[in-house]
Short mmCIF file of C-alpha atoms in Angstrom, two decimals:
data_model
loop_
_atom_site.label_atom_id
_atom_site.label_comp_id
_atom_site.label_asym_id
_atom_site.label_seq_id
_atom_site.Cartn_x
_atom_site.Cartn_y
_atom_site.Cartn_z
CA UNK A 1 154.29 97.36 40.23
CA UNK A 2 151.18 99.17 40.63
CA UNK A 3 150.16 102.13 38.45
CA UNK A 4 149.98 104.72 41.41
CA UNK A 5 154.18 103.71 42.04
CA UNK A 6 154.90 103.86 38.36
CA UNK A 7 153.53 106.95 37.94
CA UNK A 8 155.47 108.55 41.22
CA UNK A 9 158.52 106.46 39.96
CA UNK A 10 158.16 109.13 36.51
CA UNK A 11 157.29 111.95 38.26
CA UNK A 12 160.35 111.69 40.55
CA UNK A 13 162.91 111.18 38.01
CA UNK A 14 161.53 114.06 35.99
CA UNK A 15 161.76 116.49 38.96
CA UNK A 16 165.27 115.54 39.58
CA UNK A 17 165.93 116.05 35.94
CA UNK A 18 164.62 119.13 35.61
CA UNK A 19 165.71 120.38 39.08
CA UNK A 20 169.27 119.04 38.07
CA UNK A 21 169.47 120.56 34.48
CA UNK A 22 168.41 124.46 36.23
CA UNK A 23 171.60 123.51 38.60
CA UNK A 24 173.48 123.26 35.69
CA UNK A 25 172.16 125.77 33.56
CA UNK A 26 172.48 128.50 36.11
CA UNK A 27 175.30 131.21 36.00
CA UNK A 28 177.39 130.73 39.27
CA UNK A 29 180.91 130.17 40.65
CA UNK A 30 182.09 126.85 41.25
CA UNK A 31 182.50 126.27 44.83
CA UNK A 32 183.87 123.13 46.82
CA UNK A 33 180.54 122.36 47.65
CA UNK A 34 179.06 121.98 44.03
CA UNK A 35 178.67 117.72 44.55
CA UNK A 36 176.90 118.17 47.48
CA UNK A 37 175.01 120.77 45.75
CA UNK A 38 174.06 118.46 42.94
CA UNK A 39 173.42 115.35 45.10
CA UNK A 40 170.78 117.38 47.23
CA UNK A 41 169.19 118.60 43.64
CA UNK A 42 168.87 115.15 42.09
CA UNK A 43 168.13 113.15 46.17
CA UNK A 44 165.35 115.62 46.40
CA UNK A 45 163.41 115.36 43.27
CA UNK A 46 164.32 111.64 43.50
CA UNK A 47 162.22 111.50 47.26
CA UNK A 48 158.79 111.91 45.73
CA UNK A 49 158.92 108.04 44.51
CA UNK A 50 157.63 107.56 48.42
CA UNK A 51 155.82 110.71 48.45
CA UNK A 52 152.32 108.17 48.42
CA UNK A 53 153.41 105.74 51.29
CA UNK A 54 155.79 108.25 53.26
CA UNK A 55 154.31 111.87 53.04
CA UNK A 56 155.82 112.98 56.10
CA UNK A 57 159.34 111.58 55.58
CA UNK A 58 159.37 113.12 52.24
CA UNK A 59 158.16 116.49 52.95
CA UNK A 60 161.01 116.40 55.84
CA UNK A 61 163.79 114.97 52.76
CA UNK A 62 162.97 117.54 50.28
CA UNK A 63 163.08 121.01 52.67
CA UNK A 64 166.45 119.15 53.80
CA UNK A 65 167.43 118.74 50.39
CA UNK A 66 165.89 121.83 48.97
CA UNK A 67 167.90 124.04 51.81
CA UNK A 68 171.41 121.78 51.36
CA UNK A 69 171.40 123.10 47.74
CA UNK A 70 170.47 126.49 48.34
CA UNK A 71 173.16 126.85 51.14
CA UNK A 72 175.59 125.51 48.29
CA UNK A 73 174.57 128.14 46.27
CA UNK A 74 172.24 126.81 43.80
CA UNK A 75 169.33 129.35 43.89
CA UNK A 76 166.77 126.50 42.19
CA UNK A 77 162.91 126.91 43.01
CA UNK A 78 162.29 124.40 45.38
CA UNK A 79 159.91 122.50 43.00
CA UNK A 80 160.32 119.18 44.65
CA UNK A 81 159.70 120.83 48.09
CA UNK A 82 155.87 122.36 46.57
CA UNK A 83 155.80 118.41 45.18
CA UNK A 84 156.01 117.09 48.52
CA UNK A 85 153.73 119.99 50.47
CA UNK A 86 150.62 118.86 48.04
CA UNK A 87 151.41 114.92 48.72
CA UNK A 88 151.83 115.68 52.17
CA UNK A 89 147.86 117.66 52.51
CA UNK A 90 146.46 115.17 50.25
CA UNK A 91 147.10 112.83 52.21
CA UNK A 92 145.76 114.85 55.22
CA UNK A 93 148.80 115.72 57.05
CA UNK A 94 148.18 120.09 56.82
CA UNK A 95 149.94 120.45 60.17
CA UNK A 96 153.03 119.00 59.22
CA UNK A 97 152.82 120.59 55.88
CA UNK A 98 151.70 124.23 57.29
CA UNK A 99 154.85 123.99 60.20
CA UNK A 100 157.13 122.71 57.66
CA UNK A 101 156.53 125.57 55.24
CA UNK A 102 156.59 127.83 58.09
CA UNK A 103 160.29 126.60 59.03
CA UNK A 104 160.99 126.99 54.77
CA UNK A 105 160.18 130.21 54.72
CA UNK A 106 162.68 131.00 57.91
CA UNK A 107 165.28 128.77 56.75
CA UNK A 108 165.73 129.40 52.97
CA UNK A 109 167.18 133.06 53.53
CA UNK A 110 169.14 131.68 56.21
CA UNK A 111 170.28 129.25 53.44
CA UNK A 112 171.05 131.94 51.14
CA UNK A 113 173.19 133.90 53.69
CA UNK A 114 175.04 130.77 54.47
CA UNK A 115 175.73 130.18 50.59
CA UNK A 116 178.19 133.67 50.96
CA UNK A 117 175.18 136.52 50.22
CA UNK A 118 176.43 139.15 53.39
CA UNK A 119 173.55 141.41 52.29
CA UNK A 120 170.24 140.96 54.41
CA UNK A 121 168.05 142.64 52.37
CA UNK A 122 169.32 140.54 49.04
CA UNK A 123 168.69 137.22 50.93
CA UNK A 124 164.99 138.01 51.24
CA UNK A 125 164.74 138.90 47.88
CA UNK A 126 165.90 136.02 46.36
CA UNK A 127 164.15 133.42 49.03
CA UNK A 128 161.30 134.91 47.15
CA UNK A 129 162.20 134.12 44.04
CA UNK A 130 163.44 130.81 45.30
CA UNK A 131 160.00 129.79 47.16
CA UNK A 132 157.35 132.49 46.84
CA UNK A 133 154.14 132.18 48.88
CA UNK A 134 151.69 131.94 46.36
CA UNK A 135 153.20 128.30 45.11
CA UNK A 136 153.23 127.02 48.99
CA UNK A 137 149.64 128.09 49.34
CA UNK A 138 148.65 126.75 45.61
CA UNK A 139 150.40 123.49 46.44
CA UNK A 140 148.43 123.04 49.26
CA UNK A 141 145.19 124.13 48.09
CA UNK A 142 145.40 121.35 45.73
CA UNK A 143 146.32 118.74 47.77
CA UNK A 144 143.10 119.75 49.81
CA UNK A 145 140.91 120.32 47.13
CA UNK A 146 141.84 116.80 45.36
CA UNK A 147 141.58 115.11 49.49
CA UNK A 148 138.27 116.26 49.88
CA UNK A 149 137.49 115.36 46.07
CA UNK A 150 138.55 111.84 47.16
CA UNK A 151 136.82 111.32 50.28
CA UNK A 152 133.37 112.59 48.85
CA UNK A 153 133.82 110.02 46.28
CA UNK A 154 134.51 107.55 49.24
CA UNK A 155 131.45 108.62 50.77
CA UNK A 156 129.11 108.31 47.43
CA UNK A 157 130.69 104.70 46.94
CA UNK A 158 129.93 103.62 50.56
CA UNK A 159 126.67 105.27 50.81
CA UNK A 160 125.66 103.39 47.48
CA UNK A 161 126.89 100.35 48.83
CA UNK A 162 124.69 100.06 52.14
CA UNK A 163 121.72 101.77 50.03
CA UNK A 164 122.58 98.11 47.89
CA UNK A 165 122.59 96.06 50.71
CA UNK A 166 119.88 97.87 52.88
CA UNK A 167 117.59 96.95 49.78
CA UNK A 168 118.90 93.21 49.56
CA UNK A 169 118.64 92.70 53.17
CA UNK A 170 114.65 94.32 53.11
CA UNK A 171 114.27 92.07 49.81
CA UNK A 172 115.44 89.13 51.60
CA UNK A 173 112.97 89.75 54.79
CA UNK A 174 110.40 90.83 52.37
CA UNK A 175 110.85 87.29 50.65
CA UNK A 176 111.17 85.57 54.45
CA UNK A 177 107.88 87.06 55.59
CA UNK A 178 106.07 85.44 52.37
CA UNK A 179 107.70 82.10 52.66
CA UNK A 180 106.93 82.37 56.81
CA UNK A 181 103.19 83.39 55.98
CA UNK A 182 102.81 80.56 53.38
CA UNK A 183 104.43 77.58 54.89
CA UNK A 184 102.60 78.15 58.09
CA UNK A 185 99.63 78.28 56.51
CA UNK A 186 100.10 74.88 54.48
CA UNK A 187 101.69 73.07 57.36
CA UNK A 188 98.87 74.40 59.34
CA UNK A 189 96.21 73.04 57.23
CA UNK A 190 98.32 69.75 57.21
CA UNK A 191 98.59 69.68 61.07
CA UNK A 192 94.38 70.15 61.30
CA UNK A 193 93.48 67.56 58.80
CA UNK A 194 95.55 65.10 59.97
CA UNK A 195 94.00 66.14 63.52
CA UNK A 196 91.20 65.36 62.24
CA UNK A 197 91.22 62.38 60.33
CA UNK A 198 93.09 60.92 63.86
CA UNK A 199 90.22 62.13 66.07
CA UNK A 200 87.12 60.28 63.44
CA UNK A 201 89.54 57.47 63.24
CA UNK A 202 89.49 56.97 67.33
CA UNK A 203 86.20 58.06 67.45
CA UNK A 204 84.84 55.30 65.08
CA UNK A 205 87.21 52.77 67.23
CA UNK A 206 89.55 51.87 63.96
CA UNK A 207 92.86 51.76 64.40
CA UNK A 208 94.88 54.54 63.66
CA UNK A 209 97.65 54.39 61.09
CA UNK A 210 101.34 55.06 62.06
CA UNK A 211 101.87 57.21 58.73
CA UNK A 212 98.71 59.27 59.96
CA UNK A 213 99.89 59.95 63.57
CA UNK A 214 103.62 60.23 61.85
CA UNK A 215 102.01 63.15 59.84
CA UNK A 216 100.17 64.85 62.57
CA UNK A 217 103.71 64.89 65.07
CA UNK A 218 105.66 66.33 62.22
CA UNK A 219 102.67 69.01 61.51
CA UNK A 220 103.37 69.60 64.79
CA UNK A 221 107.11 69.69 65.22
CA UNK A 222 107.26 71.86 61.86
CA UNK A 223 104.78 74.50 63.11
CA UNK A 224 106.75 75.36 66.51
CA UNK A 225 110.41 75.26 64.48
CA UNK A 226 108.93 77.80 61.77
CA UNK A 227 107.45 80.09 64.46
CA UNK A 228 110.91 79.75 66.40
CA UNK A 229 112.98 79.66 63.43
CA UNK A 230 111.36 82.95 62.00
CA UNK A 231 110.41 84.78 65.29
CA UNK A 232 112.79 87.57 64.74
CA UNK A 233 110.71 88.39 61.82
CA UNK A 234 107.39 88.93 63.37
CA UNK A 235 109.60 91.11 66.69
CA UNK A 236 110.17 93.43 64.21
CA UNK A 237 106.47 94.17 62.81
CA UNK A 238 104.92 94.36 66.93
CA UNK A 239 107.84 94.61 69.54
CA UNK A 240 110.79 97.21 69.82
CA UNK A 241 114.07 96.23 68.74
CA UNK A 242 115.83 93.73 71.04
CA UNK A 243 119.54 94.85 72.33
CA UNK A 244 121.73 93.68 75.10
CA UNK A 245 119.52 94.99 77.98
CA UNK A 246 117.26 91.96 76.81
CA UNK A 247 119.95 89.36 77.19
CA UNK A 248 119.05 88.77 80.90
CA UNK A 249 115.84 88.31 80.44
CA UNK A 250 116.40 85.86 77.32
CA UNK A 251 118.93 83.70 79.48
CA UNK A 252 116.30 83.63 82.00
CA UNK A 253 113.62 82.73 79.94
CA UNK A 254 116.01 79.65 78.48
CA UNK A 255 116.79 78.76 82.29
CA UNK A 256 113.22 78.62 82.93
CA UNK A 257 112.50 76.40 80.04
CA UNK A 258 115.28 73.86 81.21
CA UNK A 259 118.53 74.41 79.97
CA UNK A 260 121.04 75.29 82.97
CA UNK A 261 122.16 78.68 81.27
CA UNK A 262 124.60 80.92 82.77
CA UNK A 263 125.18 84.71 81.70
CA UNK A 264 128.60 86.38 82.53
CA UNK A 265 128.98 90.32 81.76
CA UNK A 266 132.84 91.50 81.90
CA UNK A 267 134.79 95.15 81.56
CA UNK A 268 133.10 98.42 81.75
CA UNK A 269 130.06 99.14 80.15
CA UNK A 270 130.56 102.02 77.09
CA UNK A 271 127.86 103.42 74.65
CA UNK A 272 127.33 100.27 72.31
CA UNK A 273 125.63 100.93 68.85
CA UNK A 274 121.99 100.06 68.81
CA UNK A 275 122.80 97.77 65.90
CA UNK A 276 125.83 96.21 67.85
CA UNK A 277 123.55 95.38 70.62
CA UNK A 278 120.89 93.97 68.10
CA UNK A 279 123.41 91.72 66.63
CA UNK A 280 124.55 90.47 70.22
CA UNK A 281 121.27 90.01 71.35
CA UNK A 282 120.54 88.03 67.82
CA UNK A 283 123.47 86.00 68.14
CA UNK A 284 122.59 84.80 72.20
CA UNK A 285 119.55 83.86 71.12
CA UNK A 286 120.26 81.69 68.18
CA UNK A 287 122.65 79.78 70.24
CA UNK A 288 120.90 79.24 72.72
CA UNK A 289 118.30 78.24 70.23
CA UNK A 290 120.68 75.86 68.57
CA UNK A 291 121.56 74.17 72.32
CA UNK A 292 118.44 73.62 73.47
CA UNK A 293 117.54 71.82 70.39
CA UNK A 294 120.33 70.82 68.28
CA UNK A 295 122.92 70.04 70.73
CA UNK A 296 121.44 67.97 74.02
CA UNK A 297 123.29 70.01 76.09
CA UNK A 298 122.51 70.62 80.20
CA UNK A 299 124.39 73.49 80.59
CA UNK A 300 125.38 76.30 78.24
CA UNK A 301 127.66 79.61 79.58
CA UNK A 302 126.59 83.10 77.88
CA UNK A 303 129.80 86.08 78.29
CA UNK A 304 129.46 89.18 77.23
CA UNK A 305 133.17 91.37 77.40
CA UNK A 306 133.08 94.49 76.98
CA UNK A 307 136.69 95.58 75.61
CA UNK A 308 137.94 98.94 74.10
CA UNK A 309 136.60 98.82 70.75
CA UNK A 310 135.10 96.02 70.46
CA UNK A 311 131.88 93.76 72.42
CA UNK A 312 133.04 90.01 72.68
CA UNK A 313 129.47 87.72 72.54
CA UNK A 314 130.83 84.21 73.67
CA UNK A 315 128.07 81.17 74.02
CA UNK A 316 129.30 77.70 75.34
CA UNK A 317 127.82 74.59 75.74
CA UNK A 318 128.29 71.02 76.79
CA UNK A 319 126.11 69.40 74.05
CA UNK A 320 127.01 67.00 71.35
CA UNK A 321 126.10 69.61 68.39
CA UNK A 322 128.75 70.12 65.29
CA UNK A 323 128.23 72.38 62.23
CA UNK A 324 126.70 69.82 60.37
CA UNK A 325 124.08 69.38 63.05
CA UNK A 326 123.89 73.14 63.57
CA UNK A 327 120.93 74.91 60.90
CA UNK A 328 122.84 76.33 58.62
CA UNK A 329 120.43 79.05 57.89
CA UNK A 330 120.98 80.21 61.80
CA UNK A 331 124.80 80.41 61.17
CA UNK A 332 124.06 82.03 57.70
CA UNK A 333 122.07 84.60 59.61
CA UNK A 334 124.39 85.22 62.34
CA UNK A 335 127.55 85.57 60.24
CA UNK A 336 126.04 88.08 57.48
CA UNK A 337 124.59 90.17 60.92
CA UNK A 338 128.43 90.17 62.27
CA UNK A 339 129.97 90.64 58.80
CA UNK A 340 127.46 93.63 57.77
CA UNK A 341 129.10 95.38 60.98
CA UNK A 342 132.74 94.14 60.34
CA UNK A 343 133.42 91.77 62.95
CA UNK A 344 134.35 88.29 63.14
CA UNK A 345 132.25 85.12 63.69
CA UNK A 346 133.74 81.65 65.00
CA UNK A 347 131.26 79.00 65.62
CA UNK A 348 132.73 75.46 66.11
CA UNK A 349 133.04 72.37 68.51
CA UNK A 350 134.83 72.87 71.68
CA UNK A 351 138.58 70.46 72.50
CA UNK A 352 137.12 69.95 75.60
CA UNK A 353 133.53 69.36 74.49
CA UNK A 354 130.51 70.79 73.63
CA UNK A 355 129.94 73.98 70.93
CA UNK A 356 131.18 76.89 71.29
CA UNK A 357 129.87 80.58 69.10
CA UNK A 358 131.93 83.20 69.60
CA UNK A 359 131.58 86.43 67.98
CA UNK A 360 133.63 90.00 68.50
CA UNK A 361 132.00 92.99 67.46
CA UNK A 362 133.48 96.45 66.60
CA UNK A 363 132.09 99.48 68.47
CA UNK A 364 134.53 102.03 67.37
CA UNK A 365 132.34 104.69 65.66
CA UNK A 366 134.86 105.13 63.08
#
């Protein structure tokens, strides 16, 4: 058992102590209804073990409770009752606590009268003694004061957390751009003197050697996957950010460059977050990287769904790619994007064949 429930657990058997001991204590005739009277004294202090996980429900139990007793002519303060009001605004239900209280204030002289009181006027005097004003309005001021108290802390510990990861992820493209800038630059120099060395050794009419020629196609074959691999990089320096308005264009620009891609767009339309439609534009074209390179696949299928509260990005493909064969640093990249916005990333082989990434993001502003 948790702390929090302990803690409730006390504070609910002390309340139905105390409220049961001023039932005792107090100078009254015994009446038929004296059990009953009791029961509702010790059931409503007794309530506030659930006041955490129920606040409604118990605010309801303890008025019920606190007018049961009163009606049996137990004129206790309605302690539990002010217990419940502050559990009930803390936890951000003030309607419910501001129409029950209204209803309390209403219903306890009623209570009174019922208990055998025939004077008005004496009724209303002692519902004031009973459950006075002030404590409903204290009660709830706290409950509000110590809600708000909570959900500025919320905020601090949330901003500080994406100030920490904003850092880490500008750290991390600060660290990308260097490692980018340098390997091109070393492959490059590679690339050109093995270039080189080919073109003298052609030019004097000597045979070239297969390790030489080896060298210059993988000089090669690096320099285009870095610049691919790390594109996204260099769009963010010169070009404005890419969202899903691009996709068309990107699916075009794949079906122009051979792969038989199809793009699908389902469900109406809503305002999307800018990041949202970064990460689904991010996501397209990583797959569709990964398919035209990785997978040997003719076709591929791109569907974008647009469902209430959340954008679906689905890419398909007929290819012979698995996650081994997939660069893990693309899947690394697309999973922290979808994570960072707190969706859900599936990227794995097809039944019926081919790869398949699938990726639903939340749009929900809250």
């Amino acid at each position: 058992m948790s702390r929090a429930r302990i803690l409730d657990a006390v504070v609910a058997v002390g309340v139905a102590a105390a409220l049961l001991v001023a039932g005792l204590s107090a100078t009254r005739q015994p009446t038929n209804f004296d059990l009953w009277g009791y029961a509702a004294l010790v059931a409503g202090g007794l309530a506030l073990a659930v006041r955490r996980r129920a606040p409604v429900v118990v605010l309801a139990v303890t008025a019920g409770c606190a007018l049961g007793y009163q009606a049996a002519g137990f004129e206790v303060p309605v302690v539990a009752y002010l217990f419940a009001v502050y559990a009930a605004v803390r936890a951000g239900h003030r309607i419910a606590a501001v129409v029950a209280s209204v209803l309390m204030l209403a219903g306890v002289p009623l209570a009174l009268l019922a208990s055998g009181l025939h004077d008005t006027g004496e009724a209303f005097t002692q519902s004031r003694d009973v459950l006075q004003i002030a404590w409903l309005i204290a009660a709830g001021a706290a409950g509000e004061a110590l809600r708000q108290a909570e959900r500025r802390a919320d905020e601090a510990e949330r901003t500080r957390e994406e100030t920490a990861r904003r850092r880490a992820d500008e750290e991390r493209l600060h660290i990308a751009r260097e490692l980018h800038d340098s390997l091109t630059h070393q492959i490059s120099v590679i690339k050109v003197q093995a270039e080189v060395a080919v073109h003298l050794a052609r030019k004097r009419g000597e045979d070239v050697p297969e390790a030489l020629l080896a060298i210059r196609d993988a000089g090669r074959e690096a320099a285009r996957e870095l610049r691919a691999t790390l594109e996204a990089l260099r769009d963010d320096d010169r070009d404005p950010p890419r969202g899903l308005d691009d996709v068309p264009d990107l699916v075009r620009r794949v079906r122009t460059a051979g792969l038989d891609a199809r793009l699908t767009i389902e469900g109406r339309r809503d305002d999307v977050p800018a990041a949202v439609g970064r990460t689904a534009y991010r996501i397209v074209q990583e797959s569709l990287t990964n398919t035209a390179r990785h997978a040997a696949a003719a076709t591929a299928s791109v569907r974008i769904d647009h469902r209430p509260g959340a954008l679906v990005v689905q890419v398909d493909d007929d290819g012979r790619a698995s996650v081994d064969s997939v660069p893990g640093v693309g899947l690394t990249g697309m999973r922290e994007r979808v994570t960072a916005l707190g969706g859900r990333l599936e990227a794995a082989p097809r039944h019926e064949g081919g790869f398949r990434v699938r990726a639903e993001l939340p749009v929900d502003p809250a």
